[in-house]
Short mmCIF file of C-alpha atoms in Angstrom, two decimals:
data_model
loop_
_atom_site.label_atom_id
_atom_site.label_comp_id
_atom_site.label_asym_id
_atom_site.label_seq_id
_atom_site.Cartn_x
_atom_site.Cartn_y
_atom_site.Cartn_z
CA UNK A 277 12.39 0.42 12.71
CA UNK A 278 10.72 -1.06 15.77
CA UNK A 279 11.89 -4.48 16.88
CA UNK A 280 9.83 -7.11 15.08
CA UNK A 281 8.29 -9.82 17.23
CA UNK A 282 7.90 -13.50 16.41
CA UNK A 283 4.13 -13.07 16.07
CA UNK A 284 3.00 -13.49 12.46
CA UNK A 285 0.55 -10.74 11.52
CA UNK A 286 0.33 -11.22 7.75
CA UNK A 287 0.19 -14.82 6.53
CA UNK A 288 0.02 -15.63 2.83
CA UNK A 289 0.09 -19.18 1.41
CA UNK A 290 -0.16 -20.05 -2.30
CA UNK A 291 -2.23 -16.93 -2.92
CA UNK A 292 -3.43 -16.51 -6.49
CA UNK A 293 -5.69 -14.20 -8.45
CA UNK A 294 -6.83 -14.90 -11.99
CA UNK A 295 -8.98 -12.63 -14.15
CA UNK A 296 -11.21 -13.80 -17.00
CA UNK A 297 -11.16 -11.17 -19.73
CA UNK A 298 -12.61 -10.84 -23.21
CA UNK A 299 -10.32 -12.00 -26.02
CA UNK A 300 -11.29 -10.16 -29.18
CA UNK A 301 -9.64 -8.65 -32.21
CA UNK A 302 -9.36 -4.86 -32.38
CA UNK A 303 -11.72 -2.74 -34.45
CA UNK A 304 -15.39 -2.92 -35.37
CA UNK A 305 -15.11 -6.31 -37.06
CA UNK A 306 -13.48 -7.81 -33.99
CA UNK A 307 -16.22 -6.38 -31.78
CA UNK A 308 -18.99 -7.81 -34.01
CA UNK A 309 -17.33 -11.23 -34.07
CA UNK A 310 -17.05 -11.14 -30.30
CA UNK A 311 -20.80 -10.55 -30.02
CA UNK A 312 -21.46 -13.64 -32.15
CA UNK A 313 -18.86 -15.93 -30.63
CA UNK A 314 -17.40 -14.77 -27.34
CA UNK A 315 -13.90 -15.81 -26.45
CA UNK A 316 -12.12 -15.27 -23.17
CA UNK A 317 -8.65 -15.73 -21.79
CA UNK A 318 -7.26 -15.99 -18.28
CA UNK A 319 -4.81 -13.45 -16.90
CA UNK A 320 -2.83 -14.76 -13.93
CA UNK A 321 -2.15 -11.57 -11.99
CA UNK A 322 -0.80 -13.35 -8.90
CA UNK A 323 0.54 -16.91 -9.04
CA UNK A 324 0.91 -18.88 -5.82
CA UNK A 325 2.62 -16.26 -3.65
CA UNK A 326 3.61 -17.24 -0.08
CA UNK A 327 5.18 -15.19 2.73
CA UNK A 328 4.78 -14.22 6.39
CA UNK A 329 5.29 -10.81 8.00
CA UNK A 330 5.86 -10.44 11.74
CA UNK A 331 4.43 -7.73 13.97
CA UNK A 332 6.47 -4.54 13.74
CA UNK A 333 8.23 -5.41 10.48
CA UNK A 334 8.58 -2.90 7.66
CA UNK A 335 8.79 -4.85 4.41
CA UNK A 336 9.37 -3.51 0.91
CA UNK A 337 7.30 -5.02 -1.91
CA UNK A 338 9.17 -4.65 -5.20
CA UNK A 339 8.53 -5.51 -8.82
CA UNK A 340 7.85 -3.97 -12.24
CA UNK A 341 4.47 -2.61 -13.28
CA UNK A 342 2.00 -5.45 -13.72
CA UNK A 343 3.97 -7.83 -11.49
CA UNK A 344 1.05 -8.30 -9.07
CA UNK A 345 1.98 -5.96 -6.21
CA UNK A 346 -1.19 -3.87 -6.12
CA UNK A 347 -3.41 -6.91 -6.68
CA UNK A 348 -1.76 -8.61 -3.71
CA UNK A 349 -2.32 -5.55 -1.52
CA UNK A 350 -5.97 -5.45 -2.57
CA UNK A 351 -6.39 -9.11 -1.59
CA UNK A 352 -4.72 -8.47 1.77
CA UNK A 353 -7.11 -5.59 2.47
CA UNK A 354 -10.23 -7.41 1.30
CA UNK A 355 -10.88 -5.32 -1.81
CA UNK A 356 -10.31 -8.29 -4.13
CA UNK A 357 -11.33 -11.91 -3.54
CA UNK A 358 -8.50 -14.38 -4.23
CA UNK A 359 -8.98 -17.12 -6.80
CA UNK A 360 -7.20 -19.62 -4.57
CA UNK A 361 -4.81 -19.85 -1.66
CA UNK A 362 -4.92 -18.48 1.85
CA UNK A 363 -4.40 -15.04 3.39
CA UNK A 364 -4.92 -13.83 6.94
CA UNK A 365 -4.16 -10.44 8.49
CA UNK A 366 -4.19 -10.22 12.29
CA UNK A 367 -6.10 -13.50 12.29
CA UNK A 368 -8.85 -12.22 9.98
CA UNK A 369 -9.69 -13.40 6.47
CA UNK A 370 -9.52 -10.09 4.56
CA UNK A 371 -12.30 -10.55 2.00
CA UNK A 372 -14.86 -11.10 4.76
CA UNK A 373 -14.32 -7.41 5.69
CA UNK A 374 -15.09 -7.88 9.38
CA UNK A 375 -15.51 -4.56 11.22
CA UNK A 376 -12.76 -5.41 13.71
CA UNK A 377 -10.43 -6.23 10.81
CA UNK A 378 -11.11 -2.88 9.11
CA UNK A 379 -10.29 -1.03 12.32
CA UNK A 380 -6.85 -2.66 12.42
CA UNK A 381 -5.70 -1.94 8.87
CA UNK A 382 -5.34 0.89 6.41
CA UNK A 383 -4.46 1.12 2.72
CA UNK A 384 -2.86 4.20 1.18
CA UNK A 385 -2.74 4.19 -2.62
CA UNK A 386 -0.68 6.99 -4.13
CA UNK A 387 -2.89 9.77 -5.45
CA UNK A 388 -6.21 8.16 -4.40
CA UNK A 389 -7.76 10.58 -1.95
CA UNK A 390 -10.26 10.27 0.88
CA UNK A 391 -10.25 13.94 1.89
CA UNK A 392 -13.18 16.05 0.64
CA UNK A 393 -11.84 18.42 -2.01
CA UNK A 394 -13.71 21.59 -1.01
CA UNK A 395 -13.66 21.14 2.77
CA UNK A 396 -10.84 22.07 5.14
CA UNK A 397 -8.68 19.02 5.79
CA UNK A 398 -9.58 19.23 9.47
CA UNK A 399 -13.29 18.69 8.72
CA UNK A 400 -12.52 15.56 6.68
CA UNK A 401 -10.32 14.25 9.47
CA UNK A 402 -13.09 14.71 12.02
CA UNK A 403 -15.51 12.87 9.71
CA UNK A 404 -13.01 10.00 9.41
CA UNK A 405 -12.67 9.85 13.18
CA UNK A 406 -16.45 9.59 13.56
CA UNK A 407 -16.59 6.78 10.97
CA UNK A 408 -14.12 4.77 13.07
CA UNK A 409 -15.90 5.62 16.35
CA UNK A 410 -12.91 7.48 17.74
CA UNK A 411 -14.16 9.61 20.67
CA UNK A 412 -14.11 13.33 19.91
CA UNK A 413 -11.51 14.29 22.53
CA UNK A 414 -9.28 11.36 21.52
CA UNK A 415 -9.67 12.29 17.85
CA UNK A 416 -8.54 15.86 18.48
CA UNK A 417 -5.53 14.59 20.41
CA UNK A 418 -4.57 12.16 17.63
CA UNK A 419 -5.04 14.78 14.91
CA UNK A 420 -2.79 17.16 16.81
CA UNK A 421 -0.10 14.55 17.44
CA UNK A 422 -0.03 13.21 13.88
CA UNK A 423 -0.17 16.71 12.37
CA UNK A 424 2.83 17.66 14.47
CA UNK A 425 4.71 14.56 13.34
CA UNK A 426 3.96 15.52 9.72
CA UNK A 427 4.57 19.27 10.23
CA UNK A 428 1.16 20.22 8.79
CA UNK A 429 -0.59 21.69 11.84
CA UNK A 430 -0.87 25.13 10.21
CA UNK A 431 -2.53 23.95 6.97
CA UNK A 432 -5.37 21.79 8.33
CA UNK A 433 -7.89 24.66 8.23
CA UNK A 434 -7.31 25.24 4.51
CA UNK A 435 -9.55 23.62 1.85
CA UNK A 436 -7.90 20.51 0.45
CA UNK A 437 -7.98 21.96 -3.09
CA UNK A 438 -5.60 24.74 -1.98
CA UNK A 439 -2.95 22.39 -0.62
CA UNK A 440 0.16 21.46 -2.53
CA UNK A 441 0.57 17.84 -3.59
CA UNK A 442 3.03 17.23 -0.77
CA UNK A 443 0.76 18.82 1.84
CA UNK A 444 -2.22 16.86 0.53
CA UNK A 445 -0.35 13.55 0.67
CA UNK A 446 0.67 14.24 4.26
CA UNK A 447 -2.96 15.03 5.14
CA UNK A 448 -4.05 11.82 3.40
CA UNK A 449 -1.57 9.85 5.51
CA UNK A 450 -2.95 11.51 8.62
CA UNK A 451 -6.48 10.53 7.61
CA UNK A 452 -5.43 6.95 6.87
CA UNK A 453 -3.69 6.54 10.23
CA UNK A 454 -6.10 8.49 12.42
CA UNK A 455 -7.76 5.31 13.73
CA UNK A 456 -4.25 4.09 14.64
CA UNK A 457 -4.14 0.90 12.53
CA UNK A 458 -1.67 -1.78 13.54
CA UNK A 459 -1.19 -2.99 9.94
CA UNK A 460 -0.43 -0.44 7.22
CA UNK A 461 -0.42 -1.19 3.48
CA UNK A 462 1.16 1.50 1.31
CA UNK A 463 1.04 1.52 -2.50
CA UNK A 464 3.39 4.18 -3.91
CA UNK A 465 2.91 6.65 -1.02
CA UNK A 466 5.53 9.11 -2.34
CA UNK A 467 4.48 8.99 -6.00
CA UNK A 468 4.81 12.41 -7.62
CA UNK A 469 6.16 14.14 -4.51
CA UNK A 470 9.24 16.35 -4.51
CA UNK A 471 12.40 15.24 -2.72
CA UNK A 472 11.64 17.18 0.47
CA UNK A 473 8.10 15.79 0.72
CA UNK A 474 9.35 12.25 0.07
CA UNK A 475 11.89 12.60 2.87
CA UNK A 476 9.21 13.91 5.25
CA UNK A 477 6.84 11.04 4.46
CA UNK A 478 9.59 8.46 5.04
CA UNK A 479 10.49 10.03 8.38
CA UNK A 480 6.84 10.01 9.41
CA UNK A 481 6.38 6.34 8.52
CA UNK A 482 9.52 5.38 10.43
CA UNK A 483 8.30 7.37 13.43
CA UNK A 484 4.83 5.78 13.26
CA UNK A 485 6.37 2.31 13.13
CA UNK A 486 8.61 3.01 16.12
CA UNK A 487 5.89 4.65 18.24
CA UNK A 488 3.11 2.14 17.67
CA UNK A 489 4.90 -1.03 16.57
CA UNK A 490 2.92 -1.04 13.33
CA UNK A 491 3.47 -3.66 10.66
CA UNK A 492 4.06 -1.99 7.29
CA UNK A 493 4.07 -3.45 3.77
CA UNK A 494 5.25 -0.86 1.26
CA UNK A 495 5.40 -0.80 -2.54
CA UNK A 496 7.39 1.89 -4.29
CA UNK A 497 9.28 2.53 -7.51
CA UNK A 498 11.56 4.85 -5.55
CA UNK A 499 14.35 2.72 -4.12
CA UNK A 500 15.11 5.54 -1.68
CA UNK A 501 11.80 4.71 0.04
CA UNK A 502 12.78 1.08 0.40
CA UNK A 503 16.37 1.61 1.49
CA UNK A 504 15.33 4.21 4.08
CA UNK A 505 12.60 2.10 5.66
CA UNK A 506 12.97 -1.62 4.95
CA UNK A 507 15.58 -4.22 5.82
CA UNK A 508 13.59 -7.01 4.18
CA UNK A 509 12.12 -7.03 0.69
CA UNK A 510 9.76 -9.20 -1.33
CA UNK A 511 10.41 -9.19 -5.08
CA UNK A 512 7.69 -10.28 -7.47
CA UNK A 513 7.87 -10.79 -11.20
CA UNK A 514 5.09 -11.92 -13.51
CA UNK A 515 2.87 -12.68 -10.51
CA UNK A 516 5.43 -14.91 -8.78
CA UNK A 517 7.53 -14.27 -5.69
CA UNK A 518 11.15 -14.57 -6.82
CA UNK A 519 12.96 -13.22 -3.75
CA UNK A 520 12.19 -12.88 -0.04
CA UNK A 521 15.03 -11.76 2.15
CA UNK A 522 17.49 -9.12 3.22
CA UNK A 523 17.63 -5.97 1.09
CA UNK A 524 21.40 -5.64 1.40
CA UNK A 525 21.89 -9.24 0.25
CA UNK A 526 19.67 -8.69 -2.78
CA UNK A 527 21.53 -5.52 -3.74
CA UNK A 528 24.88 -7.28 -3.36
CA UNK A 529 23.66 -10.09 -5.58
CA UNK A 530 22.48 -7.91 -8.44
CA UNK A 531 24.92 -4.99 -8.13
CA UNK A 532 27.75 -6.61 -10.17
CA UNK A 533 25.42 -6.96 -13.17
CA UNK A 534 25.24 -4.08 -15.62
CA UNK A 535 23.35 -3.84 -18.87
CA UNK A 536 24.40 -1.48 -21.65
CA UNK A 537 22.11 -0.91 -24.62
CA UNK A 538 23.55 0.62 -27.79
CA UNK A 539 21.37 1.79 -30.67
CA UNK A 540 23.00 2.12 -34.09
#
């Protein structure tokens, strides 16, 4: 991991996101009653989360499904407007989606793809470069360098639909990092990949962090991702931040506890 500086890149203070959803009984009768008298309830997806991340840090974002990890990432990238609280990334307010802000960040979400299915991966990469106003010669140089880091130079001319899941995920990472973002948000980047592909993706992310001093916030259900890349972790549960600190200290704290479930 590159040496983190004292400069705060991601600042989050009392960030919250609440959703207003329909509250109705199941079945046809419940639906009809809801039409006559609508009821709603509030779901608190994120509840007053606060943390700072310095430039160059690689931080793991842990928690069970539904804990608020993805919602937090979406607020930090401007895809979701917070209900309350404050968030800035590189000095920008994310939900305003300023062009300069979008050039500095990227979000990779598991199996969500930005490559065109029937086109060679290389064509999609060149389109992405044009979208971010990367000069043609510079784009070709970056594609070559990143492809070499990911060991996928020889598959870029193949249609995306013919790539294996591991090859496609590597190409997606290349596309997401082609504009050389300084802040990288990753939501389950190794989901569904085999062990070899997971290892390759981790090595690439570590290399990218060291080469460019990128700040990385990573969610994953694979602890191998976290232990390989992150010294610091944020742990959320039920929308609240319950731990922010050293990974080794957290493991030492919870390691003595074991739970055995017996069914009779």
